[in-house]
């Protein structure tokens, strides 16, 4: 059989039940350590002459199935699992940089990624610049001799602006700079940056990949040589490894990723149409609305997150959120439940006001992670809440 299609790989890749007493479900290896066959076997394992397991921070069979599976789904050589998205992001960024290096980032970044880069800037005298990555000339101008990484999020949270990954990868190749992409919002089902020429993909698997709001986890995929280096250094020695049980839950949650993602997209597309037509809504941001070239080049669908501006104030936004009946006022995204939040006072509150406004995060902006409920119910809940101001 040739390469399996996405929907098959997400269920089967990296696991052979026949080698595990026929257990259909991937066994949970809930162990911290492993007994060697002999003292000599232990010596060989430590020398790397035998692939036997030693200790779960260095490797675990349940976690390995997950790592093989995500690598296959992203079209990458190799994968690694971490105890959180930030565990993955910090391990990758620290492995790729040294003191005095320069990092070029997308102009919108997940808050803790921004915080990590600011800490590295302070401690290691690094420099960090932000780019809209709109043209090759613009990117070339922002690259310095000491640029060590280009780090991109697309769609950008919460404004849902897109960055052309192929364009960024082409310029990065000219300078031999690795491109790291945070693919959390799309999941590999909708967007595969490695296929577009990017080098490393990181995920908060807490979101769509797990999809059930009950795990914090991170993943990174890329070339085997680089991930082996991460595994032996910033993963093993900093130690943000994924617990076997969380890997087991994630393997279970991921089996339905294509089904869930299509439903998230179906629901989001319906809600976008309603929001655009509503008299209390000033603007709606959703990838599909950007019908340009970039969208069709790199995304198969728009995903489940919508941002919108109400014709009202911060207080009106808060009144609206308070009036919702089953949509949950909460951060995070990608769960079965519809989640809604106010970026200016929650996820993006740490960004100074002036910068926040420049990024398009106004006081009347609301971020909605459309859940798997009946879209009509989601809309009815939003609609009645829009009447409160
Ligand atoms: C949530 C999130 C992260 C951080 O992931 P954790 O699993 O919470 O550590 C990073 N990037 C994006 C885009 C996210 O949404």
Short mmCIF file of C-alpha atoms and ligand atoms in Angstrom, two decimals:
data_model
loop_
_atom_site.label_atom_id
_atom_site.label_comp_id
_atom_site.label_asym_id
_atom_site.label_seq_id
_atom_site.Cartn_x
_atom_site.Cartn_y
_atom_site.Cartn_z
CA UNK A 1 0.00 0.00 0.00
CA UNK A 2 1.30 3.44 -0.90
CA UNK A 3 1.25 6.55 1.25
CA UNK A 4 -1.98 6.69 3.21
CA UNK A 5 -4.46 9.53 2.87
CA UNK A 6 -4.80 12.01 5.74
CA UNK A 7 -8.02 10.51 7.16
CA UNK A 8 -6.39 7.04 7.27
CA UNK A 9 -2.99 8.17 8.57
CA UNK A 10 -4.56 10.11 11.46
CA UNK A 11 -6.04 6.80 12.71
CA UNK A 12 -3.29 4.28 11.87
CA UNK A 13 0.12 5.88 11.31
CA UNK A 14 2.93 4.84 13.64
CA UNK A 15 1.12 1.97 15.34
CA UNK A 16 0.96 -1.76 14.62
CA UNK A 17 -1.52 -3.55 16.91
CA UNK A 18 -0.03 -6.96 16.05
CA UNK A 19 3.17 -5.96 17.82
CA UNK A 20 1.21 -5.02 20.94
CA UNK A 21 -0.74 -8.24 21.68
CA UNK A 22 -3.39 -7.07 19.21
CA UNK A 23 -4.48 -4.12 21.34
CA UNK A 24 -6.56 -1.98 18.97
CA UNK A 25 -6.16 1.08 21.17
CA UNK A 26 -2.55 2.21 21.56
CA UNK A 27 -1.40 0.88 24.96
CA UNK A 28 -0.68 3.44 27.64
CA UNK A 29 2.89 2.92 28.87
CA UNK A 30 2.45 4.65 32.20
CA UNK A 31 6.01 4.13 33.38
CA UNK A 32 8.86 6.42 34.29
CA UNK A 33 11.65 3.92 33.71
CA UNK A 34 12.45 0.63 31.92
CA UNK A 35 14.26 -2.48 33.13
CA UNK A 36 17.30 -3.33 30.99
CA UNK A 37 17.76 -6.93 29.82
CA UNK A 38 21.23 -6.90 31.37
CA UNK A 39 23.92 -4.48 32.51
CA UNK A 40 25.51 -4.77 29.06
CA UNK A 41 22.18 -3.95 27.40
CA UNK A 42 21.95 -0.85 29.60
CA UNK A 43 25.43 0.18 28.47
CA UNK A 44 24.44 -0.27 24.80
CA UNK A 45 21.25 1.79 25.28
CA UNK A 46 23.25 4.65 26.75
CA UNK A 47 25.80 4.43 23.94
CA UNK A 48 23.01 4.63 21.38
CA UNK A 49 23.94 1.19 20.00
CA UNK A 50 20.55 -0.19 21.00
CA UNK A 51 17.24 1.65 20.64
CA UNK A 52 15.84 0.19 23.90
CA UNK A 53 13.92 2.52 26.21
CA UNK A 54 15.76 3.99 29.21
CA UNK A 55 13.62 6.60 30.98
CA UNK A 56 10.39 8.36 29.91
CA UNK A 57 11.90 11.85 29.72
CA UNK A 58 14.13 10.40 26.96
CA UNK A 59 11.47 8.27 25.26
CA UNK A 60 8.17 6.46 25.78
CA UNK A 61 6.39 4.04 23.39
CA UNK A 62 2.97 5.75 23.67
CA UNK A 63 4.54 9.15 23.06
CA UNK A 64 6.52 7.76 20.11
CA UNK A 65 3.34 6.68 18.31
CA UNK A 66 2.06 10.23 18.59
CA UNK A 67 5.37 11.65 17.34
CA UNK A 68 5.37 9.39 14.27
CA UNK A 69 1.74 10.24 13.58
CA UNK A 70 2.10 14.03 13.66
CA UNK A 71 5.24 13.85 11.49
CA UNK A 72 3.32 11.90 8.85
CA UNK A 73 0.33 14.29 8.98
CA UNK A 74 2.55 17.36 8.52
CA UNK A 75 4.62 15.68 5.78
CA UNK A 76 7.77 15.93 7.93
CA UNK A 77 10.63 13.51 8.57
CA UNK A 78 10.33 13.49 12.33
CA UNK A 79 8.20 14.68 15.28
CA UNK A 80 8.57 15.42 18.99
CA UNK A 81 5.97 15.80 21.74
CA UNK A 82 6.08 18.32 24.59
CA UNK A 83 4.11 19.05 27.75
CA UNK A 84 2.64 22.22 26.18
CA UNK A 85 2.69 24.30 23.02
CA UNK A 86 5.06 26.68 24.80
CA UNK A 87 7.28 23.71 25.70
CA UNK A 88 7.59 22.94 21.98
CA UNK A 89 8.06 26.58 20.95
CA UNK A 90 10.69 27.33 23.59
CA UNK A 91 12.64 24.10 22.86
CA UNK A 92 12.74 24.92 19.12
CA UNK A 93 13.60 28.62 19.51
CA UNK A 94 16.29 28.03 22.12
CA UNK A 95 17.83 25.25 19.98
CA UNK A 96 17.98 27.53 16.92
CA UNK A 97 19.46 30.64 18.55
CA UNK A 98 22.45 31.84 20.53
CA UNK A 99 23.43 35.11 22.21
CA UNK A 100 23.36 38.21 19.95
CA UNK A 101 21.22 36.53 17.26
CA UNK A 102 18.31 38.21 15.48
CA UNK A 103 14.79 36.74 15.13
CA UNK A 104 12.32 38.00 12.52
CA UNK A 105 8.67 37.34 13.45
CA UNK A 106 5.19 37.87 12.12
CA UNK A 107 3.63 41.07 13.44
CA UNK A 108 1.14 39.07 15.49
CA UNK A 109 2.37 36.46 17.96
CA UNK A 110 0.82 34.30 20.65
CA UNK A 111 1.31 36.26 23.91
CA UNK A 112 3.65 33.76 25.61
CA UNK A 113 5.76 33.38 22.44
CA UNK A 114 6.13 37.16 22.48
CA UNK A 115 7.04 36.98 26.18
CA UNK A 116 9.64 34.25 25.56
CA UNK A 117 11.29 36.28 22.79
CA UNK A 118 11.37 39.39 24.98
CA UNK A 119 13.04 37.37 27.73
CA UNK A 120 15.64 35.99 25.29
CA UNK A 121 16.22 39.52 24.01
CA UNK A 122 16.90 40.76 27.53
CA UNK A 123 19.00 37.82 28.74
CA UNK A 124 20.99 37.00 25.62
CA UNK A 125 21.24 40.40 23.99
CA UNK A 126 19.20 39.20 21.02
CA UNK A 127 17.19 41.42 18.70
CA UNK A 128 13.64 40.79 17.55
CA UNK A 129 11.86 42.46 14.63
CA UNK A 130 8.35 42.14 13.32
CA UNK A 131 7.31 41.90 9.69
CA UNK A 132 4.12 41.74 7.65
CA UNK A 133 6.03 39.57 5.15
CA UNK A 134 4.13 41.18 2.27
CA UNK A 135 6.87 41.12 -0.38
CA UNK A 136 10.26 39.55 -1.02
CA UNK A 137 11.94 42.98 -1.03
CA UNK A 138 10.45 43.83 2.37
CA UNK A 139 11.62 40.54 3.88
CA UNK A 140 15.13 40.82 2.36
CA UNK A 141 15.44 44.31 3.84
CA UNK A 142 14.63 43.02 7.33
CA UNK A 143 17.13 40.15 7.26
CA UNK A 144 20.47 40.76 9.01
CA UNK A 145 23.72 38.77 8.98
CA UNK A 146 22.82 37.51 12.46
CA UNK A 147 19.23 36.51 11.64
CA UNK A 148 18.91 32.97 12.98
CA UNK A 149 15.20 32.23 12.64
CA UNK A 150 12.10 33.46 10.86
CA UNK A 151 9.08 32.72 13.05
CA UNK A 152 5.59 32.95 11.58
CA UNK A 153 2.00 32.51 12.73
CA UNK A 154 -0.73 32.35 10.11
CA UNK A 155 -3.62 33.02 10.38
CA UNK A 156 -2.55 35.66 12.90
CA UNK A 157 -4.36 35.53 16.22
CA UNK A 158 -6.86 37.22 16.63
CA UNK A 159 -7.04 39.35 13.48
CA UNK A 160 -6.98 36.31 11.15
CA UNK A 161 -4.62 37.99 8.66
CA UNK A 162 -2.68 35.56 6.46
CA UNK A 163 1.02 35.38 5.66
CA UNK A 164 2.24 33.83 2.41
CA UNK A 165 4.32 30.88 3.67
CA UNK A 166 5.77 29.98 0.29
CA UNK A 167 7.00 33.54 -0.22
CA UNK A 168 8.64 33.61 3.22
CA UNK A 169 10.23 30.18 2.65
CA UNK A 170 11.67 31.23 -0.73
CA UNK A 171 13.40 34.30 0.69
CA UNK A 172 14.61 32.36 3.76
CA UNK A 173 16.24 29.76 1.44
CA UNK A 174 18.27 32.53 -0.24
CA UNK A 175 19.84 33.28 3.15
CA UNK A 176 19.77 29.73 4.52
CA UNK A 177 17.60 30.77 7.49
CA UNK A 178 15.15 28.23 8.98
CA UNK A 179 11.45 29.13 8.94
CA UNK A 180 9.38 28.01 11.94
CA UNK A 181 5.59 28.09 11.63
CA UNK A 182 3.03 27.92 14.45
CA UNK A 183 0.28 25.88 12.75
CA UNK A 184 -2.05 25.70 15.76
CA UNK A 185 -5.00 27.57 14.19
CA UNK A 186 -5.18 25.43 11.04
CA UNK A 187 -3.89 21.99 12.06
CA UNK A 188 -2.25 19.88 9.35
CA UNK A 189 -5.70 19.05 8.01
CA UNK A 190 -6.09 22.57 6.60
CA UNK A 191 -2.48 23.77 6.13
CA UNK A 192 0.89 21.99 5.81
CA UNK A 193 3.79 24.48 5.97
CA UNK A 194 6.53 21.85 5.37
CA UNK A 195 5.04 21.16 1.91
CA UNK A 196 5.32 24.90 1.21
CA UNK A 197 9.06 24.91 1.95
CA UNK A 198 9.07 25.82 5.66
CA UNK A 199 11.44 23.94 7.97
CA UNK A 200 9.81 23.42 11.36
CA UNK A 201 6.15 23.35 12.42
CA UNK A 202 5.10 23.81 16.04
CA UNK A 203 1.69 23.23 17.57
CA UNK A 204 -0.26 23.88 20.66
CA UNK A 205 -1.88 20.43 20.44
CA UNK A 206 -4.07 21.67 23.29
CA UNK A 207 -6.32 23.22 20.62
CA UNK A 208 -7.69 21.52 17.47
CA UNK A 209 -5.38 18.48 17.48
CA UNK A 210 -6.71 17.25 20.82
CA UNK A 211 -10.00 19.06 20.38
CA UNK A 212 -11.65 18.13 23.66
CA UNK A 213 -10.38 20.75 26.08
CA UNK A 214 -8.84 18.22 28.47
CA UNK A 215 -5.11 18.18 27.64
CA UNK A 216 -2.24 20.69 27.49
CA UNK A 217 0.28 19.48 24.91
CA UNK A 218 2.73 20.65 22.26
CA UNK A 219 4.27 19.13 19.13
CA UNK A 220 7.13 20.01 16.80
CA UNK A 221 7.99 18.46 13.45
CA UNK A 222 10.79 18.96 10.94
CA UNK A 223 14.00 17.39 9.62
CA UNK A 224 15.24 14.36 11.55
CA UNK A 225 18.72 15.81 12.19
CA UNK A 226 17.33 18.96 13.75
CA UNK A 227 14.70 17.20 15.88
CA UNK A 228 17.28 14.65 17.08
CA UNK A 229 19.33 17.60 18.27
CA UNK A 230 16.30 19.11 20.04
CA UNK A 231 15.48 15.72 21.60
CA UNK A 232 19.04 15.42 22.96
CA UNK A 233 19.28 18.99 24.25
CA UNK A 234 16.40 21.43 24.77
CA UNK A 235 13.78 18.70 25.13
CA UNK A 236 15.74 16.28 27.33
CA UNK A 237 17.62 18.82 29.42
CA UNK A 238 14.95 21.47 29.89
CA UNK A 239 12.49 18.64 30.24
CA UNK A 240 9.07 19.79 28.99
CA UNK A 241 8.18 16.26 27.85
CA UNK A 242 4.64 15.03 27.29
CA UNK A 243 3.17 12.66 29.89
CA UNK A 244 2.23 9.24 28.46
CA UNK A 245 -1.42 9.60 29.49
CA UNK A 246 -1.69 12.97 27.73
CA UNK A 247 -0.16 11.39 24.61
CA UNK A 248 -2.76 8.64 24.86
CA UNK A 249 -5.60 11.17 25.13
CA UNK A 250 -4.19 13.14 22.22
CA UNK A 251 -3.94 10.03 20.01
CA UNK A 252 -7.58 9.36 20.82
CA UNK A 253 -8.70 12.94 20.19
CA UNK A 254 -6.78 13.25 16.92
CA UNK A 255 -8.57 10.30 15.30
CA UNK A 256 -11.57 12.56 14.63
CA UNK A 257 -9.57 15.65 13.57
CA UNK A 258 -10.80 15.68 9.94
CA UNK A 259 -14.44 15.20 10.98
CA UNK A 260 -14.25 17.85 13.69
CA UNK A 261 -12.32 20.31 11.55
CA UNK A 262 -14.83 20.06 8.69
CA UNK A 263 -17.67 20.66 11.14
CA UNK A 264 -15.82 23.64 12.72
CA UNK A 265 -15.38 25.09 9.22
CA UNK A 266 -19.00 24.41 8.15
CA UNK A 267 -20.29 26.10 11.31
CA UNK A 268 -17.87 29.02 11.05
CA UNK A 269 -18.82 29.70 7.42
CA UNK A 270 -22.51 29.83 8.38
CA UNK A 271 -21.85 32.16 11.34
CA UNK A 272 -19.66 34.46 9.20
CA UNK A 273 -22.54 35.01 6.75
CA UNK A 274 -24.90 35.89 9.61
CA UNK A 275 -22.40 38.22 11.30
CA UNK A 276 -21.62 40.09 8.08
CA UNK A 277 -25.33 40.85 7.65
CA UNK A 278 -25.97 41.92 11.24
CA UNK A 279 -26.64 45.59 11.99
CA UNK A 280 -24.62 45.58 15.24
CA UNK A 281 -21.47 44.22 13.57
CA UNK A 282 -18.85 46.61 12.18
CA UNK A 283 -16.36 44.10 10.71
CA UNK A 284 -15.80 40.35 10.42
CA UNK A 285 -12.38 38.68 10.05
CA UNK A 286 -12.19 35.13 8.74
CA UNK A 287 -9.63 33.59 6.36
CA UNK A 288 -12.16 32.68 3.70
CA UNK A 289 -13.08 36.35 3.40
CA UNK A 290 -9.58 37.04 2.18
CA UNK A 291 -10.32 35.44 -1.18
CA UNK A 292 -6.85 36.37 -2.40
CA UNK A 293 -4.10 34.25 -3.69
CA UNK A 294 -2.55 33.47 -0.31
CA UNK A 295 -5.65 31.76 1.03
CA UNK A 296 -6.06 29.44 -1.94
CA UNK A 297 -2.32 28.72 -2.09
CA UNK A 298 -1.98 27.41 1.44
CA UNK A 299 -5.28 26.71 3.19
CA UNK A 300 -7.90 24.18 2.18
CA UNK A 301 -10.54 25.83 4.41
CA UNK A 302 -10.74 28.80 6.78
CA UNK A 303 -10.85 27.00 10.15
CA UNK A 304 -13.05 27.52 13.17
CA UNK A 305 -11.95 30.89 14.56
CA UNK A 306 -13.73 34.13 13.67
CA UNK A 307 -12.96 37.63 14.94
CA UNK A 308 -15.52 40.43 14.73
CA UNK A 309 -15.93 44.03 15.80
CA UNK A 310 -19.21 45.13 17.32
CA UNK A 311 -20.63 48.61 16.81
CA UNK A 312 -20.07 49.40 20.46
CA UNK A 313 -17.60 49.92 23.29
CA UNK A 314 -15.56 47.64 25.54
CA UNK A 315 -18.46 47.68 28.03
CA UNK A 316 -20.88 46.67 25.26
CA UNK A 317 -18.59 43.77 24.35
CA UNK A 318 -18.56 42.68 27.99
CA UNK A 319 -22.35 42.99 28.23
CA UNK A 320 -22.67 40.82 25.16
CA UNK A 321 -20.38 38.11 26.53
CA UNK A 322 -22.25 38.09 29.85
CA UNK A 323 -25.54 37.48 28.09
CA UNK A 324 -24.51 34.29 26.29
CA UNK A 325 -26.27 31.15 27.48
CA UNK A 326 -24.13 28.17 26.38
CA UNK A 327 -21.25 29.71 24.45
CA UNK A 328 -18.49 29.82 27.08
CA UNK A 329 -16.60 32.99 27.95
CA UNK A 330 -13.13 31.44 27.95
CA UNK A 331 -9.75 31.58 26.26
CA UNK A 332 -8.32 28.66 24.26
CA UNK A 333 -9.89 27.45 21.03
CA UNK A 334 -10.57 24.35 18.99
CA UNK A 335 -12.79 22.58 21.52
CA UNK A 336 -16.18 20.96 20.96
CA UNK A 337 -17.71 23.81 22.97
CA UNK A 338 -18.07 27.27 21.44
CA UNK A 339 -15.60 29.56 23.26
CA UNK A 340 -15.66 33.33 23.11
CA UNK A 341 -13.31 35.96 24.53
CA UNK A 342 -12.38 39.64 24.52
CA UNK A 343 -8.73 39.87 23.30
CA UNK A 344 -8.11 43.47 24.47
CA UNK A 345 -8.77 42.58 28.13
CA UNK A 346 -7.86 38.88 28.09
CA UNK A 347 -5.43 37.11 25.70
CA UNK A 348 -3.79 40.32 24.45
CA UNK A 349 -4.10 42.49 27.57
CA UNK A 350 -0.31 42.42 28.12
CA UNK A 351 0.36 44.28 24.87
CA UNK A 352 0.62 48.06 25.39
CA UNK A 353 -2.53 49.80 24.12
CA UNK A 354 -0.88 51.72 21.30
CA UNK A 355 0.76 48.58 19.87
CA UNK A 356 -2.41 46.58 20.40
CA UNK A 357 -4.48 49.06 18.37
CA UNK A 358 -1.81 49.05 15.64
CA UNK A 359 -2.17 45.26 15.50
CA UNK A 360 -5.91 45.72 14.93
CA UNK A 361 -6.99 44.56 18.39
CA UNK A 362 -9.50 47.24 19.29
CA UNK A 363 -11.72 47.36 22.38
CA UNK A 364 -14.73 46.26 20.33
CA UNK A 365 -13.04 43.14 18.90
CA UNK A 366 -14.33 39.73 19.96
CA UNK A 367 -12.75 36.34 19.17
CA UNK A 368 -15.04 33.38 18.65
CA UNK A 369 -13.92 29.74 18.48
CA UNK A 370 -16.91 28.14 16.82
CA UNK A 371 -17.70 24.79 18.43
CA UNK A 372 -19.29 21.61 17.17
CA UNK A 373 -22.82 22.39 18.36
CA UNK A 374 -25.67 22.98 15.88
CA UNK A 375 -24.69 26.20 14.13
CA UNK A 376 -28.28 27.49 14.41
CA UNK A 377 -28.04 27.28 18.22
CA UNK A 378 -24.66 29.02 18.21
CA UNK A 379 -26.07 31.80 16.06
CA UNK A 380 -29.25 32.14 18.18
CA UNK A 381 -27.08 32.50 21.29
CA UNK A 382 -24.90 35.18 19.66
CA UNK A 383 -27.92 36.95 18.15
CA UNK A 384 -29.81 37.33 21.42
CA UNK A 385 -26.61 38.56 23.10
CA UNK A 386 -26.10 41.17 20.38
CA UNK A 387 -29.42 42.73 21.44
CA UNK A 388 -28.06 43.68 24.86
CA UNK A 389 -26.33 46.86 23.76
C1 LIG B 1 -2.42 28.20 22.79
C2 LIG B 1 -1.41 28.58 21.80
C3 LIG B 1 -0.04 28.44 22.08
C4 LIG B 1 0.48 27.93 23.41
O1 LIG B 1 0.15 26.59 23.60
P1 LIG B 1 -0.02 25.91 25.06
O2 LIG B 1 -0.41 24.51 24.73
O3 LIG B 1 -1.08 26.67 25.79
O4 LIG B 1 1.30 26.00 25.73
C5 LIG B 1 0.87 28.78 21.09
N1 LIG B 1 0.45 29.27 19.89
C6 LIG B 1 -0.85 29.43 19.61
C7 LIG B 1 -1.23 30.00 18.28
C8 LIG B 1 -1.82 29.11 20.55
O5 LIG B 1 -3.11 29.30 20.25
#
